PDB file of C-alpha atoms and ligand atoms in Angstrom:
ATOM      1  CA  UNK A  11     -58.730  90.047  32.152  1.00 90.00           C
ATOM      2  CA  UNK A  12     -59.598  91.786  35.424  1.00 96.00           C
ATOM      3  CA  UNK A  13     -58.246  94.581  36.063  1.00 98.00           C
ATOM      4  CA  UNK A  14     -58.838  97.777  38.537  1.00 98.00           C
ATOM      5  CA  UNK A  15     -58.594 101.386  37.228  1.00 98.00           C
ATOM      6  CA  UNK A  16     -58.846 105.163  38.823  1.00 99.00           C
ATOM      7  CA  UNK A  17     -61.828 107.277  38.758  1.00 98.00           C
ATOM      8  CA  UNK A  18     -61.953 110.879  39.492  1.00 99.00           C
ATOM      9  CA  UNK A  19     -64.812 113.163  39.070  1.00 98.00           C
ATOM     10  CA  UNK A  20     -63.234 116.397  38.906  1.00 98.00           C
ATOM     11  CA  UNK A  21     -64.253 119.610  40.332  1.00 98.00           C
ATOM     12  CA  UNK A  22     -66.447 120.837  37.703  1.00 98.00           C
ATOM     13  CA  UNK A  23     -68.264 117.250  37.791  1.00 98.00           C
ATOM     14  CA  UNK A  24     -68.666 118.015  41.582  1.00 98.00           C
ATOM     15  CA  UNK A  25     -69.848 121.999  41.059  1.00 97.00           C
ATOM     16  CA  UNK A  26     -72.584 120.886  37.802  1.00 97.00           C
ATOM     17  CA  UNK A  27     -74.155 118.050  40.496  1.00 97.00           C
ATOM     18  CA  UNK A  28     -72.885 115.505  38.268  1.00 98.00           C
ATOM     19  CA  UNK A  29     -71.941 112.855  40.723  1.00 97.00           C
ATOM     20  CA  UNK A  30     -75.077 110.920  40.539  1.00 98.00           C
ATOM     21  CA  UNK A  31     -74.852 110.798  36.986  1.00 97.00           C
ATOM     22  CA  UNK A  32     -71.838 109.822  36.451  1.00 98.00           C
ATOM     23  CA  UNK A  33     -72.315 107.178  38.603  1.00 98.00           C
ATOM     24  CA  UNK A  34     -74.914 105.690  37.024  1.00 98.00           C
ATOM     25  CA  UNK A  35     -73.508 105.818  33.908  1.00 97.00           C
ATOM     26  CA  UNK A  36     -70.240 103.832  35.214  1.00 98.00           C
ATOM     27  CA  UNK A  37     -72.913 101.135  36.466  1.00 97.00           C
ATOM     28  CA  UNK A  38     -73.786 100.390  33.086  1.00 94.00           C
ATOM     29  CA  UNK A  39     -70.095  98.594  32.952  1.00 96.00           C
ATOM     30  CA  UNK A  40     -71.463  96.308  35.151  1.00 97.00           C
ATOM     31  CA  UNK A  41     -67.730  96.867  37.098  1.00 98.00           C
ATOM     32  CA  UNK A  42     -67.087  96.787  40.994  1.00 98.00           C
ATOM     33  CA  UNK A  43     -66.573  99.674  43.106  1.00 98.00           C
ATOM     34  CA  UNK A  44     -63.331  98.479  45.410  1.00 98.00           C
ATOM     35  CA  UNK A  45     -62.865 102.104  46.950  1.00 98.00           C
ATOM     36  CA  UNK A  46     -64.458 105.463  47.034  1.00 98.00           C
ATOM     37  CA  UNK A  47     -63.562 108.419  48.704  1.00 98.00           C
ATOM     38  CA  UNK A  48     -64.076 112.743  48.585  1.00 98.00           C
ATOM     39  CA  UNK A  49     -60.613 113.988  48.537  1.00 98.00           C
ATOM     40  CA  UNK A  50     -59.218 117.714  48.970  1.00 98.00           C
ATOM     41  CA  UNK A  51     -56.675 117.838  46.424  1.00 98.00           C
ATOM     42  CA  UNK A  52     -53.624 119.879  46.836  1.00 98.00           C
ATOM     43  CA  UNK A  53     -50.625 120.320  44.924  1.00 98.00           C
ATOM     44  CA  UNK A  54     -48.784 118.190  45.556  1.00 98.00           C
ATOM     45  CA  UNK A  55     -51.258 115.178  45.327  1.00 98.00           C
ATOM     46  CA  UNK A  56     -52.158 117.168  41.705  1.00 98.00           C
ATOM     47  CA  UNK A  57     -48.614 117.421  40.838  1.00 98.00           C
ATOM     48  CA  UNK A  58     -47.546 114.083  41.394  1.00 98.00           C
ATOM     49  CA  UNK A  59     -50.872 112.867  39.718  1.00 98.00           C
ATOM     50  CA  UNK A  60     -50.014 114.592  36.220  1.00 98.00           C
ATOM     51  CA  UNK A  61     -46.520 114.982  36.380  1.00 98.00           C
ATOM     52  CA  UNK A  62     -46.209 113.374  32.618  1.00 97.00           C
ATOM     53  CA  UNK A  63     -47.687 116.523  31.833  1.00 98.00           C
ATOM     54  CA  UNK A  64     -45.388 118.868  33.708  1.00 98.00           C
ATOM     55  CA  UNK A  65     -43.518 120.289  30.247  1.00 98.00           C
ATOM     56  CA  UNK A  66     -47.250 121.365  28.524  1.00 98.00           C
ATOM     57  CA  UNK A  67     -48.058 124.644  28.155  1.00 98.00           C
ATOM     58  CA  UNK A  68     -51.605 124.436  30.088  1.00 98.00           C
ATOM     59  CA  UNK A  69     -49.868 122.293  33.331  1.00 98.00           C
ATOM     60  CA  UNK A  70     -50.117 125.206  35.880  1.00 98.00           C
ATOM     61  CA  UNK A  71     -54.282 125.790  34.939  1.00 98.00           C
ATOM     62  CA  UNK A  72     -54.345 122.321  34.854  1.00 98.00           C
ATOM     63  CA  UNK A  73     -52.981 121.664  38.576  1.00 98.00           C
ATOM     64  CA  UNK A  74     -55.027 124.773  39.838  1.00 98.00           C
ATOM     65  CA  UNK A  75     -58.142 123.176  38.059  1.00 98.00           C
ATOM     66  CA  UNK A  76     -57.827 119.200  39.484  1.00 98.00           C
ATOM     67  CA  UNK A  77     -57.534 121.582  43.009  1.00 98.00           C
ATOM     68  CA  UNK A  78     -60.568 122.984  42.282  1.00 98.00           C
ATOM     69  CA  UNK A  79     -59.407 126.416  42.403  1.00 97.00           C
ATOM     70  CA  UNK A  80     -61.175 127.614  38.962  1.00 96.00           C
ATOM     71  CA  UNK A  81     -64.509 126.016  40.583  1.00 96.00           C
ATOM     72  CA  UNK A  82     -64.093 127.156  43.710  1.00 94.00           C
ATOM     73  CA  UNK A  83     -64.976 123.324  44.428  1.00 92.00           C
ATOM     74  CA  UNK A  84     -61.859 122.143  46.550  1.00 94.00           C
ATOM     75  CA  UNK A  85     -63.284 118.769  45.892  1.00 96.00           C
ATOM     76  CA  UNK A  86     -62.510 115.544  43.943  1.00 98.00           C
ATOM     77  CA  UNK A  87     -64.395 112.083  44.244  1.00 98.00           C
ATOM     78  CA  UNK A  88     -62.028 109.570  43.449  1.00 99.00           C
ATOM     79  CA  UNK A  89     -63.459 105.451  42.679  1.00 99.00           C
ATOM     80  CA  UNK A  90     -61.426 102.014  42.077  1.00 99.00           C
ATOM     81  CA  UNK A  91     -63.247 100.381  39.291  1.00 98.00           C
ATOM     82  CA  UNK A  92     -62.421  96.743  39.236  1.00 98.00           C
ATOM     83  CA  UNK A  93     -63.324  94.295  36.780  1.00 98.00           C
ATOM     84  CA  UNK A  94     -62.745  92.721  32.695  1.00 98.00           C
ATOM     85  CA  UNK A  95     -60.753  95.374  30.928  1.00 98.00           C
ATOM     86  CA  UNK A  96     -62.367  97.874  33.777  1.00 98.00           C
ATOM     87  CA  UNK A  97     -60.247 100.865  31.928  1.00 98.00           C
ATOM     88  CA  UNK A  98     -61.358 100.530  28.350  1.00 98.00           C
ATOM     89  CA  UNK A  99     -64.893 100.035  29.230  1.00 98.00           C
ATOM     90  CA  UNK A 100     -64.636 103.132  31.562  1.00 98.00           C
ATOM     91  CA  UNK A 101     -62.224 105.096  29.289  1.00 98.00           C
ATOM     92  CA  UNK A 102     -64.816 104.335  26.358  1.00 98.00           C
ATOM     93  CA  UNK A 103     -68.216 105.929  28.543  1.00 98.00           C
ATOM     94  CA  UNK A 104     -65.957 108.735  29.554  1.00 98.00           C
ATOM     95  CA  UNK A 105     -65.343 109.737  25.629  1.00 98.00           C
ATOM     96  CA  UNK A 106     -61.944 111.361  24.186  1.00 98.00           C
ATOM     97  CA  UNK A 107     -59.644 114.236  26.303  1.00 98.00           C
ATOM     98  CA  UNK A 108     -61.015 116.782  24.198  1.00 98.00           C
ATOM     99  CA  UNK A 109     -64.785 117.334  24.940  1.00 98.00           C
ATOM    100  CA  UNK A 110     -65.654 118.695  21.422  1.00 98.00           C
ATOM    101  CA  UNK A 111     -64.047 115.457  19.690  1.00 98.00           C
ATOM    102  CA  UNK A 112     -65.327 113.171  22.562  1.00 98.00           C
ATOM    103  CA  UNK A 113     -68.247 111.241  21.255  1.00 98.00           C
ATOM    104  CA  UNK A 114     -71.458 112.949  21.963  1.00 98.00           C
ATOM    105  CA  UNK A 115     -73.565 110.360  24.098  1.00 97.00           C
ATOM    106  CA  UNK A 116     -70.111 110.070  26.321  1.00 98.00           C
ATOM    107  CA  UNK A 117     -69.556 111.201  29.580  1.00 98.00           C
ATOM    108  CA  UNK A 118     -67.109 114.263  28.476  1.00 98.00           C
ATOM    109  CA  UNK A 119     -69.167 114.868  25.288  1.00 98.00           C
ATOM    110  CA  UNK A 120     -72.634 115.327  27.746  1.00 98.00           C
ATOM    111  CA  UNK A 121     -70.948 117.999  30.018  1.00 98.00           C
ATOM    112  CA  UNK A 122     -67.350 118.619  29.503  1.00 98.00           C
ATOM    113  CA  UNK A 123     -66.276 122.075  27.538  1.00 98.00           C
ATOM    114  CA  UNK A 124     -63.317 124.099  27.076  1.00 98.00           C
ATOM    115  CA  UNK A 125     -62.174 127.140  28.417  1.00 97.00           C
ATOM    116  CA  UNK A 126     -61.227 130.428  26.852  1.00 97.00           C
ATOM    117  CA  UNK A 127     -58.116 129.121  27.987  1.00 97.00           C
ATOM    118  CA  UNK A 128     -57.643 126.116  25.930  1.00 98.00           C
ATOM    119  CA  UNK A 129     -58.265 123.595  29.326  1.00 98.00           C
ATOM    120  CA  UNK A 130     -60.330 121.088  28.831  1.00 98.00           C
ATOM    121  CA  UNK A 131     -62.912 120.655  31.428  1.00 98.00           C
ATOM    122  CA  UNK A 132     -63.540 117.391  31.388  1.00 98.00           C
ATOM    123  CA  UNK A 133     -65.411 116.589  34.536  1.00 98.00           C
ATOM    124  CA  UNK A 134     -63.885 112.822  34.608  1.00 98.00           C
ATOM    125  CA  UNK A 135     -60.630 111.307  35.048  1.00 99.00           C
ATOM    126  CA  UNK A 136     -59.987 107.458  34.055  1.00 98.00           C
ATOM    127  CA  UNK A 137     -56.363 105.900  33.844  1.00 98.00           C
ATOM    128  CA  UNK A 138     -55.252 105.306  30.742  1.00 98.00           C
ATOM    129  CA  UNK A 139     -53.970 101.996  31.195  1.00 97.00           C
ATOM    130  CA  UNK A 140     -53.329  99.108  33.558  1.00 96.00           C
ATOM    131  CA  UNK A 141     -49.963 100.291  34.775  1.00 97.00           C
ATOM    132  CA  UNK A 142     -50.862 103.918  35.149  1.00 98.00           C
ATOM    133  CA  UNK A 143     -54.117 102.097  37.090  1.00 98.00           C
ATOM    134  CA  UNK A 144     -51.576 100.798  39.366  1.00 98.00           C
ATOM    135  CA  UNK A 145     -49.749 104.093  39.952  1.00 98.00           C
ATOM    136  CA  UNK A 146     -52.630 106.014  40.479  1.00 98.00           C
ATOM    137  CA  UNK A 147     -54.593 103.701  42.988  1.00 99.00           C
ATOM    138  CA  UNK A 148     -51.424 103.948  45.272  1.00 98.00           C
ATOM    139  CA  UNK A 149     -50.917 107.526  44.791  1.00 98.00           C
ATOM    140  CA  UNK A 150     -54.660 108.284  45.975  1.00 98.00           C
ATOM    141  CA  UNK A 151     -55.535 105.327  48.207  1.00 98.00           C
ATOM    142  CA  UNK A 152     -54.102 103.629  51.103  1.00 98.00           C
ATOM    143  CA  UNK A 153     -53.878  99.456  51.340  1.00 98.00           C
ATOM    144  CA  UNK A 154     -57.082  99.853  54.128  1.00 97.00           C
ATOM    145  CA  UNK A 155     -59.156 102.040  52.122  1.00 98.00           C
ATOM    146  CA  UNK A 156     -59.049  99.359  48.662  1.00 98.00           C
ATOM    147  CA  UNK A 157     -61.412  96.405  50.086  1.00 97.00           C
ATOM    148  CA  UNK A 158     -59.471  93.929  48.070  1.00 96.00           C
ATOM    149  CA  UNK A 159     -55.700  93.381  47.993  1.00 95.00           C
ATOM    150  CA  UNK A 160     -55.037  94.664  44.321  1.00 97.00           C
ATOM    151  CA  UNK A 161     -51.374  94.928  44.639  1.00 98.00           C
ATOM    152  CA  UNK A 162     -48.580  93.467  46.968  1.00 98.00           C
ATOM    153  CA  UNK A 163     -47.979  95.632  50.266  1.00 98.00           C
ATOM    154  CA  UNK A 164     -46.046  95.985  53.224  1.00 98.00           C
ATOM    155  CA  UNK A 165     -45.892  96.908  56.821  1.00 96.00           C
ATOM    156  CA  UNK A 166     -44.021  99.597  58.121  1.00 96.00           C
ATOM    157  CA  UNK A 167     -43.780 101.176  61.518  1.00 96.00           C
ATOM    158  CA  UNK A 168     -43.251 104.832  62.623  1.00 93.00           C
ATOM    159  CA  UNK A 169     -43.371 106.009  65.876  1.00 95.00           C
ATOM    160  CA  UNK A 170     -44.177 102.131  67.436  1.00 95.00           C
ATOM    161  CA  UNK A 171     -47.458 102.534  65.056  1.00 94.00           C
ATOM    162  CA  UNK A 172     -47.586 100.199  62.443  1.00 94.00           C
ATOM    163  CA  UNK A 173     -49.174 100.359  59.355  1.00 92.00           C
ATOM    164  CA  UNK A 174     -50.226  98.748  55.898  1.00 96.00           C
ATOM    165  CA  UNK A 175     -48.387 100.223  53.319  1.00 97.00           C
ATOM    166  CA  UNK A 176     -47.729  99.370  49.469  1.00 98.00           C
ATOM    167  CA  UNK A 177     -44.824  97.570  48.738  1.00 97.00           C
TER     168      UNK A 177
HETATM  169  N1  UDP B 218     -55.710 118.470  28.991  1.00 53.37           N
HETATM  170  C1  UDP B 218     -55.935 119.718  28.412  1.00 53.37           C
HETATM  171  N2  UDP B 218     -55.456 119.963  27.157  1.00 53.37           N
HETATM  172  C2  UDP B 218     -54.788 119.016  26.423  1.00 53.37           C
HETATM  173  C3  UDP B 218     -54.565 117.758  27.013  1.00 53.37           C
HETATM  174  C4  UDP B 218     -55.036 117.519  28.301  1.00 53.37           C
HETATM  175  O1  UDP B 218     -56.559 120.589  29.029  1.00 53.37           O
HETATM  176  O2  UDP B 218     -54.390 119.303  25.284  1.00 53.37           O
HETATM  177  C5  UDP B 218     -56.194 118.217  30.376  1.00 53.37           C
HETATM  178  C6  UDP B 218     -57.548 117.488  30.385  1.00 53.37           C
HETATM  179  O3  UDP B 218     -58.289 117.947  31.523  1.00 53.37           O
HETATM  180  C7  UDP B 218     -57.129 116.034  30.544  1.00 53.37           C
HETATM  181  C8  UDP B 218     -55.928 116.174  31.482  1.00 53.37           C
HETATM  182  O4  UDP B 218     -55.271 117.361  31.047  1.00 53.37           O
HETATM  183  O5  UDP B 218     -58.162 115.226  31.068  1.00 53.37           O
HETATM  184  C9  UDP B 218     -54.964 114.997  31.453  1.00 53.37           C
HETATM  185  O6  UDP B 218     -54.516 114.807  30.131  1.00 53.37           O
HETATM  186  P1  UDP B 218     -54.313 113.362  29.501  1.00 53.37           P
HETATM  187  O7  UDP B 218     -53.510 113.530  28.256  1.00 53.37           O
HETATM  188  O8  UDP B 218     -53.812 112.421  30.546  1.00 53.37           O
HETATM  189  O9  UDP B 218     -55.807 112.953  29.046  1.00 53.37           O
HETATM  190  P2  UDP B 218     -56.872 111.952  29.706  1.00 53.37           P
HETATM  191  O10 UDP B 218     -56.113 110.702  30.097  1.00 53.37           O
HETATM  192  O11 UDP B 218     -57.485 112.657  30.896  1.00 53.37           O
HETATM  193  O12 UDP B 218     -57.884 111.686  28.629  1.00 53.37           O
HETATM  194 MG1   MG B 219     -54.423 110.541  31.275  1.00 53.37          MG
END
């Protein structure tokens, strides 16, 4: 089944020059790039991003790290993947959440690490499923920046300027 999923390359994927590889690596999927952007993060893009991880321990290193505060990077580069089961193929290059587990050939295994801290820098962000796809593509892209209509939107009109919106 098609299907469109979230990339991000975080921070530390941005600071190690890593952008280049990464993207090659996702073009061994053989998937569609519907939307790519650099975006500066703040917090309450990151917030509202990882929210199901607001009760953790880690959540505050976690928001200050997707800003790129610990990189001094205030940089993410955030992709729509589109194609057959886009987010398995894509969650299977990046490798598992923790970088010492993940698979050693895979994306997080290659480069990721953890800190001192107990974060795990994992240089790559990938939905974890088709409705948190769909959540995350409207959170960090507009209807105009996704060159195909993914999901159902709207138009709405402030200040006599109207505008595609999602529904
Ligand atoms: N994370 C962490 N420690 C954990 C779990 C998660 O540092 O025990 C960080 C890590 O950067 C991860 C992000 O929080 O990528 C989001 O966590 P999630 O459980 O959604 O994992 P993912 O979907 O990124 O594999
Ligand atoms: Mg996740």
């Amino acid at each position: 089944m098609n299907e469109a999923t979230l990339i991000l390359i975080k921070p530390d994927g941005l600071k190690k020059s890593l952008t280049g590889n990464i993207l090659t690596r996702l073009s061994e999927t053989k998937l569609e790039i519907m939307a790519a952007k650099i975006v500066k993060v703040d917090k309450g893009l990151a917030t509202e991003h990882y929210k199901h991880l607001k009760d953790k321990p880690f959540f505050n290193e976690l928001i200050d790290y997707i800003c790129g505060e610990k990189h001094n990077r205030k940089k993410v580069m955030a992709l729509v993947y589109w194609g057959e089961n886009a987010t398995t193929k894509c969650r299977q290059l990046a490798g598992a959440t923790n970088p010492e587990e993940a698979e050693p050939t895979s994306i997080r295994g290659s480069y990721g690490r953890i800190t001192t801290s107990g974060l795990y820098e994992n240089v790559i962000h990938v939905s974890s499923n088709k409705d948190e796809a769909e959540r995350e593509i409207k959170l960090w892209f507009t209807p105009a920046e996704v060159i195909v209509d993914l999901y159902p939107v709207k138009e709405s009109t402030v200040n006599s300027c109207t505008h595609v919106v999602w529904a």
